[in-house]
Amino acid sequence: MRIAVSSDEYGHVVDVILRELTERGHETVYYGPRAGDDSVDWPEVTLRAAQDVAETRADEAVVMCWTGTGCSIVANKIPGIRAALCVDAETARGARIWNHANVLALSLRSTSEAIVKEILDRWFDTPKSNDEWNLRQIAAVQRIESGES
């Protein structure tokens, strides 16, 4: 899978994410600063990663900012994106099952290396639910997104 990754500042969590994704066999494209670089604007790097998913240059994305809230807001502005701010493995599991999330948002401030690994395990191990009830919910979200109600 090709995964776009973005972060507005460089830190240990960025390294962990990039390493974990590569070790899990994914190809990554990274938007953001590297070690020693100044921080960048989170809306800009998040937009690039989310657009990669929306325009099928990437299958999914992992977006990060200090709290994870800003990057999840930006990503969810892009049609076709369902970004979920996940603070633990169970939230990631639910985001996949019930929300068919295609962008994982994380907090640089509060996500430890151990939690990152747990979240990624659930994110990639959990299939999207295709039961009738859930598909109705996803269809409702798509109608809202397209301006139909």
Short mmCIF file of N, CA and C in Angstrom, two decimals:
data_model
loop_
_atom_site.label_atom_id
_atom_site.label_comp_id
_atom_site.label_asym_id
_atom_site.label_seq_id
_atom_site.Cartn_x
_atom_site.Cartn_y
_atom_site.Cartn_z
N MET A 1 0.84 -1.17 0.00
CA MET A 1 0.00 0.00 0.00
C MET A 1 0.90 1.25 0.00
N ARG A 2 0.48 2.28 -0.71
CA ARG A 2 1.19 3.56 -0.71
C ARG A 2 0.51 4.47 0.30
N ILE A 3 1.29 5.00 1.23
CA ILE A 3 0.72 5.81 2.31
C ILE A 3 1.42 7.16 2.36
N ALA A 4 0.62 8.22 2.28
CA ALA A 4 1.13 9.58 2.44
C ALA A 4 1.20 9.89 3.93
N VAL A 5 2.28 10.50 4.35
CA VAL A 5 2.49 10.85 5.75
C VAL A 5 2.82 12.33 5.82
N SER A 6 2.21 13.03 6.78
CA SER A 6 2.54 14.44 6.93
C SER A 6 2.68 14.81 8.40
N SER A 7 3.51 15.79 8.64
CA SER A 7 3.69 16.35 9.98
C SER A 7 4.19 17.78 9.84
N ASP A 8 3.74 18.63 10.74
CA ASP A 8 4.17 20.02 10.68
C ASP A 8 5.50 20.25 11.38
N GLU A 9 5.89 19.33 12.24
CA GLU A 9 7.20 19.42 12.87
C GLU A 9 7.81 18.04 12.98
N TYR A 10 9.11 18.03 13.05
CA TYR A 10 9.83 16.76 13.09
C TYR A 10 9.98 16.31 14.54
N GLY A 11 9.85 15.02 14.75
CA GLY A 11 10.04 14.47 16.08
C GLY A 11 10.10 12.96 16.03
N HIS A 12 10.30 12.37 17.17
CA HIS A 12 10.46 10.92 17.29
C HIS A 12 9.27 10.15 16.71
N VAL A 13 8.05 10.64 16.93
CA VAL A 13 6.86 9.95 16.43
C VAL A 13 6.88 9.86 14.90
N VAL A 14 7.39 10.88 14.24
CA VAL A 14 7.49 10.86 12.78
C VAL A 14 8.40 9.71 12.35
N ASP A 15 9.55 9.61 13.00
CA ASP A 15 10.47 8.51 12.69
C ASP A 15 9.83 7.15 12.92
N VAL A 16 9.13 7.02 14.03
CA VAL A 16 8.48 5.74 14.36
C VAL A 16 7.46 5.39 13.29
N ILE A 17 6.62 6.33 12.91
CA ILE A 17 5.59 6.08 11.89
C ILE A 17 6.24 5.64 10.57
N LEU A 18 7.21 6.41 10.10
CA LEU A 18 7.85 6.08 8.83
C LEU A 18 8.53 4.71 8.88
N ARG A 19 9.20 4.43 9.98
CA ARG A 19 9.87 3.13 10.13
C ARG A 19 8.86 1.99 10.19
N GLU A 20 7.82 2.16 11.00
CA GLU A 20 6.80 1.11 11.15
C GLU A 20 6.09 0.83 9.83
N LEU A 21 5.76 1.87 9.09
CA LEU A 21 5.07 1.67 7.82
C LEU A 21 5.96 0.92 6.83
N THR A 22 7.23 1.30 6.79
CA THR A 22 8.17 0.63 5.89
C THR A 22 8.35 -0.83 6.30
N GLU A 23 8.51 -1.07 7.59
CA GLU A 23 8.68 -2.45 8.08
C GLU A 23 7.45 -3.31 7.82
N ARG A 24 6.29 -2.68 7.72
CA ARG A 24 5.06 -3.41 7.44
C ARG A 24 4.84 -3.59 5.93
N GLY A 25 5.80 -3.16 5.14
CA GLY A 25 5.75 -3.38 3.70
C GLY A 25 5.08 -2.29 2.89
N HIS A 26 4.82 -1.13 3.50
CA HIS A 26 4.17 -0.04 2.80
C HIS A 26 5.19 0.91 2.19
N GLU A 27 4.81 1.50 1.08
CA GLU A 27 5.60 2.57 0.47
C GLU A 27 5.10 3.88 1.05
N THR A 28 6.00 4.76 1.43
CA THR A 28 5.57 6.03 2.02
C THR A 28 6.06 7.21 1.20
N VAL A 29 5.28 8.28 1.25
CA VAL A 29 5.71 9.58 0.75
C VAL A 29 5.48 10.53 1.92
N TYR A 30 6.50 11.30 2.27
CA TYR A 30 6.46 12.14 3.46
C TYR A 30 6.43 13.62 3.10
N TYR A 31 5.50 14.35 3.73
CA TYR A 31 5.40 15.80 3.60
C TYR A 31 5.66 16.41 4.98
N GLY A 32 6.72 17.15 5.09
CA GLY A 32 7.03 17.80 6.35
C GLY A 32 8.52 17.94 6.54
N PRO A 33 8.91 18.57 7.64
CA PRO A 33 10.33 18.81 7.89
C PRO A 33 11.06 17.52 8.31
N ARG A 34 12.34 17.53 8.09
CA ARG A 34 13.24 16.45 8.53
C ARG A 34 14.01 16.95 9.75
N ALA A 35 14.81 16.08 10.33
CA ALA A 35 15.62 16.45 11.50
C ALA A 35 16.40 17.72 11.22
N GLY A 36 16.28 18.67 12.13
CA GLY A 36 17.01 19.93 12.01
C GLY A 36 16.29 21.01 11.24
N ASP A 37 15.22 20.67 10.53
CA ASP A 37 14.45 21.66 9.77
C ASP A 37 13.49 22.42 10.69
N ASP A 38 13.14 23.62 10.28
CA ASP A 38 12.10 24.38 10.98
C ASP A 38 10.75 23.72 10.74
N SER A 39 9.81 24.00 11.63
CA SER A 39 8.45 23.50 11.43
C SER A 39 7.83 24.16 10.21
N VAL A 40 6.78 23.53 9.70
CA VAL A 40 6.05 24.05 8.54
C VAL A 40 4.59 24.20 8.94
N ASP A 41 3.80 24.81 8.08
CA ASP A 41 2.38 25.01 8.37
C ASP A 41 1.61 23.71 8.25
N TRP A 42 0.92 23.34 9.33
CA TRP A 42 0.19 22.07 9.33
C TRP A 42 -0.92 22.01 8.30
N PRO A 43 -1.64 23.09 7.99
CA PRO A 43 -2.67 22.96 6.96
C PRO A 43 -2.09 22.57 5.59
N GLU A 44 -0.92 23.11 5.27
CA GLU A 44 -0.33 22.84 3.96
C GLU A 44 0.12 21.39 3.81
N VAL A 45 0.85 20.86 4.79
CA VAL A 45 1.33 19.48 4.64
C VAL A 45 0.20 18.47 4.77
N THR A 46 -0.77 18.77 5.63
CA THR A 46 -1.93 17.88 5.75
C THR A 46 -2.71 17.84 4.44
N LEU A 47 -2.91 19.00 3.85
CA LEU A 47 -3.63 19.08 2.58
C LEU A 47 -2.95 18.23 1.51
N ARG A 48 -1.65 18.28 1.44
CA ARG A 48 -0.92 17.49 0.43
C ARG A 48 -1.14 15.99 0.63
N ALA A 49 -1.06 15.53 1.88
CA ALA A 49 -1.25 14.10 2.16
C ALA A 49 -2.69 13.67 1.88
N ALA A 50 -3.66 14.48 2.31
CA ALA A 50 -5.07 14.13 2.09
C ALA A 50 -5.42 14.16 0.60
N GLN A 51 -4.88 15.12 -0.12
CA GLN A 51 -5.12 15.16 -1.56
C GLN A 51 -4.53 13.95 -2.27
N ASP A 52 -3.41 13.46 -1.78
CA ASP A 52 -2.84 12.24 -2.37
C ASP A 52 -3.84 11.09 -2.28
N VAL A 53 -4.55 10.99 -1.16
CA VAL A 53 -5.55 9.93 -1.00
C VAL A 53 -6.75 10.21 -1.90
N ALA A 54 -7.26 11.43 -1.83
CA ALA A 54 -8.46 11.78 -2.61
C ALA A 54 -8.23 11.63 -4.11
N GLU A 55 -7.01 11.89 -4.55
CA GLU A 55 -6.69 11.82 -5.98
C GLU A 55 -6.01 10.50 -6.35
N THR A 56 -6.08 9.53 -5.47
CA THR A 56 -5.59 8.14 -5.63
C THR A 56 -4.10 8.02 -5.92
N ARG A 57 -3.32 8.99 -5.50
CA ARG A 57 -1.86 8.85 -5.57
C ARG A 57 -1.35 8.06 -4.36
N ALA A 58 -2.20 7.96 -3.33
CA ALA A 58 -1.91 7.16 -2.14
C ALA A 58 -3.18 6.42 -1.76
N ASP A 59 -3.01 5.27 -1.14
CA ASP A 59 -4.16 4.48 -0.70
C ASP A 59 -4.75 5.03 0.60
N GLU A 60 -3.88 5.50 1.48
CA GLU A 60 -4.29 6.04 2.77
C GLU A 60 -3.27 7.08 3.18
N ALA A 61 -3.54 7.73 4.33
CA ALA A 61 -2.58 8.71 4.85
C ALA A 61 -2.55 8.64 6.37
N VAL A 62 -1.41 9.08 6.90
CA VAL A 62 -1.25 9.32 8.33
C VAL A 62 -0.84 10.78 8.44
N VAL A 63 -1.64 11.58 9.13
CA VAL A 63 -1.37 13.01 9.27
C VAL A 63 -1.17 13.33 10.75
N MET A 64 -0.24 14.23 11.02
CA MET A 64 0.10 14.55 12.41
C MET A 64 0.29 16.05 12.59
N CYS A 65 -0.12 16.52 13.76
CA CYS A 65 0.19 17.86 14.23
C CYS A 65 0.25 17.77 15.75
N TRP A 66 0.46 18.87 16.43
CA TRP A 66 0.69 18.82 17.87
C TRP A 66 -0.43 18.09 18.61
N THR A 67 -1.69 18.43 18.35
CA THR A 67 -2.80 17.76 19.02
C THR A 67 -3.47 16.70 18.15
N GLY A 68 -3.27 16.77 16.86
CA GLY A 68 -3.96 15.88 15.92
C GLY A 68 -5.29 16.45 15.47
N THR A 69 -5.80 17.42 16.18
CA THR A 69 -7.11 18.01 15.85
C THR A 69 -7.05 18.83 14.57
N GLY A 70 -6.07 19.70 14.46
CA GLY A 70 -5.96 20.56 13.27
C GLY A 70 -5.82 19.76 12.00
N CYS A 71 -4.94 18.76 12.03
CA CYS A 71 -4.75 17.98 10.80
C CYS A 71 -5.98 17.16 10.47
N SER A 72 -6.72 16.70 11.47
CA SER A 72 -7.95 15.95 11.16
C SER A 72 -9.01 16.87 10.57
N ILE A 73 -9.08 18.11 11.05
CA ILE A 73 -10.04 19.08 10.50
C ILE A 73 -9.71 19.36 9.03
N VAL A 74 -8.44 19.64 8.74
CA VAL A 74 -8.04 19.94 7.37
C VAL A 74 -8.32 18.75 6.46
N ALA A 75 -7.90 17.57 6.87
CA ALA A 75 -8.09 16.38 6.03
C ALA A 75 -9.57 16.16 5.71
N ASN A 76 -10.43 16.37 6.70
CA ASN A 76 -11.86 16.14 6.49
C ASN A 76 -12.53 17.19 5.62
N LYS A 77 -11.83 18.23 5.26
CA LYS A 77 -12.37 19.22 4.31
C LYS A 77 -12.29 18.72 2.87
N ILE A 78 -11.50 17.69 2.63
CA ILE A 78 -11.29 17.18 1.28
C ILE A 78 -12.35 16.13 0.97
N PRO A 79 -13.12 16.30 -0.12
CA PRO A 79 -14.13 15.31 -0.47
C PRO A 79 -13.51 13.91 -0.62
N GLY A 80 -14.19 12.95 -0.04
CA GLY A 80 -13.73 11.56 -0.11
C GLY A 80 -12.84 11.14 1.04
N ILE A 81 -12.46 12.09 1.87
CA ILE A 81 -11.60 11.77 3.00
C ILE A 81 -12.45 11.57 4.25
N ARG A 82 -12.13 10.53 4.97
CA ARG A 82 -12.73 10.25 6.28
C ARG A 82 -11.56 10.08 7.25
N ALA A 83 -11.14 11.21 7.84
CA ALA A 83 -10.01 11.21 8.77
C ALA A 83 -10.50 10.98 10.18
N ALA A 84 -9.76 10.16 10.91
CA ALA A 84 -10.11 9.86 12.30
C ALA A 84 -8.92 10.16 13.20
N LEU A 85 -9.15 11.00 14.20
CA LEU A 85 -8.14 11.28 15.22
C LEU A 85 -8.18 10.12 16.21
N CYS A 86 -7.13 9.34 16.24
CA CYS A 86 -7.09 8.14 17.08
C CYS A 86 -6.06 8.30 18.18
N VAL A 87 -6.51 8.08 19.40
CA VAL A 87 -5.64 8.19 20.56
C VAL A 87 -5.28 6.83 21.14
N ASP A 88 -5.95 5.80 20.65
CA ASP A 88 -5.67 4.45 21.12
C ASP A 88 -6.10 3.43 20.08
N ALA A 89 -5.77 2.18 20.31
CA ALA A 89 -6.03 1.11 19.34
C ALA A 89 -7.52 0.88 19.14
N GLU A 90 -8.30 0.98 20.19
CA GLU A 90 -9.75 0.73 20.05
C GLU A 90 -10.41 1.81 19.20
N THR A 91 -9.98 3.05 19.33
CA THR A 91 -10.52 4.11 18.48
C THR A 91 -10.16 3.85 17.02
N ALA A 92 -8.93 3.41 16.76
CA ALA A 92 -8.52 3.08 15.39
C ALA A 92 -9.36 1.94 14.84
N ARG A 93 -9.61 0.93 15.66
CA ARG A 93 -10.44 -0.20 15.24
C ARG A 93 -11.84 0.28 14.85
N GLY A 94 -12.45 1.09 15.69
CA GLY A 94 -13.79 1.61 15.41
C GLY A 94 -13.82 2.50 14.19
N ALA A 95 -12.79 3.30 14.00
CA ALA A 95 -12.73 4.19 12.83
C ALA A 95 -12.70 3.39 11.53
N ARG A 96 -12.06 2.25 11.57
CA ARG A 96 -12.01 1.39 10.38
C ARG A 96 -13.34 0.67 10.16
N ILE A 97 -13.87 0.07 11.21
CA ILE A 97 -15.10 -0.72 11.07
C ILE A 97 -16.27 0.17 10.68
N TRP A 98 -16.57 1.17 11.49
CA TRP A 98 -17.81 1.92 11.34
C TRP A 98 -17.69 3.15 10.46
N ASN A 99 -16.50 3.72 10.35
CA ASN A 99 -16.35 4.96 9.58
C ASN A 99 -15.63 4.79 8.26
N HIS A 100 -15.10 3.61 8.01
CA HIS A 100 -14.31 3.35 6.80
C HIS A 100 -13.25 4.44 6.64
N ALA A 101 -12.61 4.81 7.74
CA ALA A 101 -11.60 5.88 7.72
C ALA A 101 -10.45 5.52 6.78
N ASN A 102 -10.02 6.53 6.03
CA ASN A 102 -8.89 6.33 5.11
C ASN A 102 -7.71 7.24 5.44
N VAL A 103 -7.86 8.07 6.47
CA VAL A 103 -6.78 8.92 6.96
C VAL A 103 -6.73 8.80 8.48
N LEU A 104 -5.56 8.45 8.98
CA LEU A 104 -5.32 8.34 10.41
C LEU A 104 -4.66 9.63 10.89
N ALA A 105 -5.29 10.31 11.84
CA ALA A 105 -4.73 11.53 12.42
C ALA A 105 -4.18 11.21 13.80
N LEU A 106 -2.99 11.72 14.09
CA LEU A 106 -2.33 11.45 15.37
C LEU A 106 -1.79 12.73 15.99
N SER A 107 -1.71 12.73 17.31
CA SER A 107 -1.13 13.83 18.06
C SER A 107 0.36 13.60 18.28
N LEU A 108 1.17 14.55 17.88
CA LEU A 108 2.61 14.47 18.16
C LEU A 108 2.88 14.60 19.66
N ARG A 109 2.02 15.34 20.35
CA ARG A 109 2.21 15.61 21.77
C ARG A 109 1.94 14.40 22.64
N SER A 110 0.87 13.66 22.34
CA SER A 110 0.43 12.65 23.30
C SER A 110 0.53 11.20 22.82
N THR A 111 1.09 10.96 21.64
CA THR A 111 1.16 9.60 21.13
C THR A 111 2.57 9.05 21.34
N SER A 112 2.67 8.04 22.20
CA SER A 112 3.96 7.42 22.46
C SER A 112 4.27 6.37 21.39
N GLU A 113 5.51 5.92 21.38
CA GLU A 113 5.92 4.89 20.42
C GLU A 113 5.10 3.62 20.60
N ALA A 114 4.88 3.20 21.83
CA ALA A 114 4.10 1.98 22.08
C ALA A 114 2.66 2.13 21.59
N ILE A 115 2.06 3.28 21.83
CA ILE A 115 0.68 3.51 21.39
C ILE A 115 0.61 3.58 19.87
N VAL A 116 1.60 4.20 19.22
CA VAL A 116 1.64 4.26 17.76
C VAL A 116 1.57 2.84 17.19
N LYS A 117 2.38 1.95 17.72
CA LYS A 117 2.42 0.57 17.21
C LYS A 117 1.07 -0.12 17.41
N GLU A 118 0.46 0.08 18.56
CA GLU A 118 -0.86 -0.51 18.82
C GLU A 118 -1.91 0.05 17.86
N ILE A 119 -1.89 1.35 17.65
CA ILE A 119 -2.84 1.98 16.74
C ILE A 119 -2.65 1.44 15.32
N LEU A 120 -1.42 1.38 14.87
CA LEU A 120 -1.16 0.86 13.52
C LEU A 120 -1.58 -0.60 13.38
N ASP A 121 -1.35 -1.39 14.42
CA ASP A 121 -1.80 -2.79 14.38
C ASP A 121 -3.30 -2.86 14.12
N ARG A 122 -4.08 -2.12 14.91
CA ARG A 122 -5.54 -2.16 14.75
C ARG A 122 -5.96 -1.55 13.42
N TRP A 123 -5.33 -0.46 13.03
CA TRP A 123 -5.67 0.23 11.78
C TRP A 123 -5.55 -0.73 10.60
N PHE A 124 -4.45 -1.43 10.51
CA PHE A 124 -4.20 -2.29 9.37
C PHE A 124 -4.82 -3.68 9.50
N ASP A 125 -5.10 -4.12 10.71
CA ASP A 125 -5.67 -5.46 10.91
C ASP A 125 -7.19 -5.49 10.90
N THR A 126 -7.82 -4.33 10.91
CA THR A 126 -9.27 -4.27 11.03
C THR A 126 -9.92 -3.98 9.68
N PRO A 127 -10.74 -4.90 9.20
CA PRO A 127 -11.44 -4.66 7.93
C PRO A 127 -12.60 -3.68 8.12
N LYS A 128 -12.94 -3.02 7.05
CA LYS A 128 -14.10 -2.13 7.05
C LYS A 128 -15.36 -2.99 7.02
N SER A 129 -16.32 -2.65 7.84
CA SER A 129 -17.55 -3.43 7.91
C SER A 129 -18.39 -3.22 6.65
N ASN A 130 -18.92 -4.28 6.13
CA ASN A 130 -19.78 -4.21 4.95
C ASN A 130 -21.19 -4.69 5.24
N ASP A 131 -21.57 -4.70 6.54
CA ASP A 131 -22.95 -5.11 6.84
C ASP A 131 -23.92 -4.01 6.40
N GLU A 132 -25.17 -4.37 6.20
CA GLU A 132 -26.16 -3.46 5.64
C GLU A 132 -26.30 -2.17 6.45
N TRP A 133 -26.37 -2.29 7.77
CA TRP A 133 -26.52 -1.12 8.62
C TRP A 133 -25.34 -0.16 8.42
N ASN A 134 -24.12 -0.69 8.46
CA ASN A 134 -22.95 0.16 8.34
C ASN A 134 -22.88 0.81 6.96
N LEU A 135 -23.19 0.08 5.92
CA LEU A 135 -23.16 0.65 4.58
C LEU A 135 -24.16 1.79 4.44
N ARG A 136 -25.29 1.70 5.13
CA ARG A 136 -26.26 2.82 5.14
C ARG A 136 -25.65 4.05 5.79
N GLN A 137 -24.88 3.85 6.85
CA GLN A 137 -24.26 4.97 7.55
C GLN A 137 -23.22 5.66 6.65
N ILE A 138 -22.42 4.87 5.97
CA ILE A 138 -21.40 5.42 5.07
C ILE A 138 -22.07 6.15 3.91
N ALA A 139 -23.15 5.60 3.38
CA ALA A 139 -23.89 6.26 2.30
C ALA A 139 -24.45 7.61 2.78
N ALA A 140 -24.91 7.65 4.04
CA ALA A 140 -25.43 8.91 4.59
C ALA A 140 -24.32 9.95 4.68
N VAL A 141 -23.14 9.54 5.10
CA VAL A 141 -22.00 10.46 5.16
C VAL A 141 -21.67 10.98 3.77
N GLN A 142 -21.69 10.12 2.79
CA GLN A 142 -21.39 10.54 1.41
C GLN A 142 -22.43 11.51 0.88
N ARG A 143 -23.71 11.30 1.23
CA ARG A 143 -24.75 12.25 0.81
C ARG A 143 -24.52 13.61 1.45
N ILE A 144 -24.19 13.62 2.71
CA ILE A 144 -23.92 14.88 3.41
C ILE A 144 -22.73 15.59 2.75
N GLU A 145 -21.69 14.84 2.46
CA GLU A 145 -20.50 15.40 1.84
C GLU A 145 -20.79 16.02 0.47
N SER A 146 -21.69 15.41 -0.29
CA SER A 146 -22.00 15.90 -1.62
C SER A 146 -23.05 17.02 -1.60
N GLY A 147 -23.56 17.36 -0.43
CA GLY A 147 -24.54 18.43 -0.32
C GLY A 147 -25.97 17.97 -0.36
N GLU A 148 -26.17 16.67 -0.53
CA GLU A 148 -27.53 16.11 -0.44
C GLU A 148 -27.82 15.86 1.03
N SER A 149 -29.06 15.92 1.42
CA SER A 149 -29.36 15.61 2.82
C SER A 149 -30.42 14.57 2.94
#
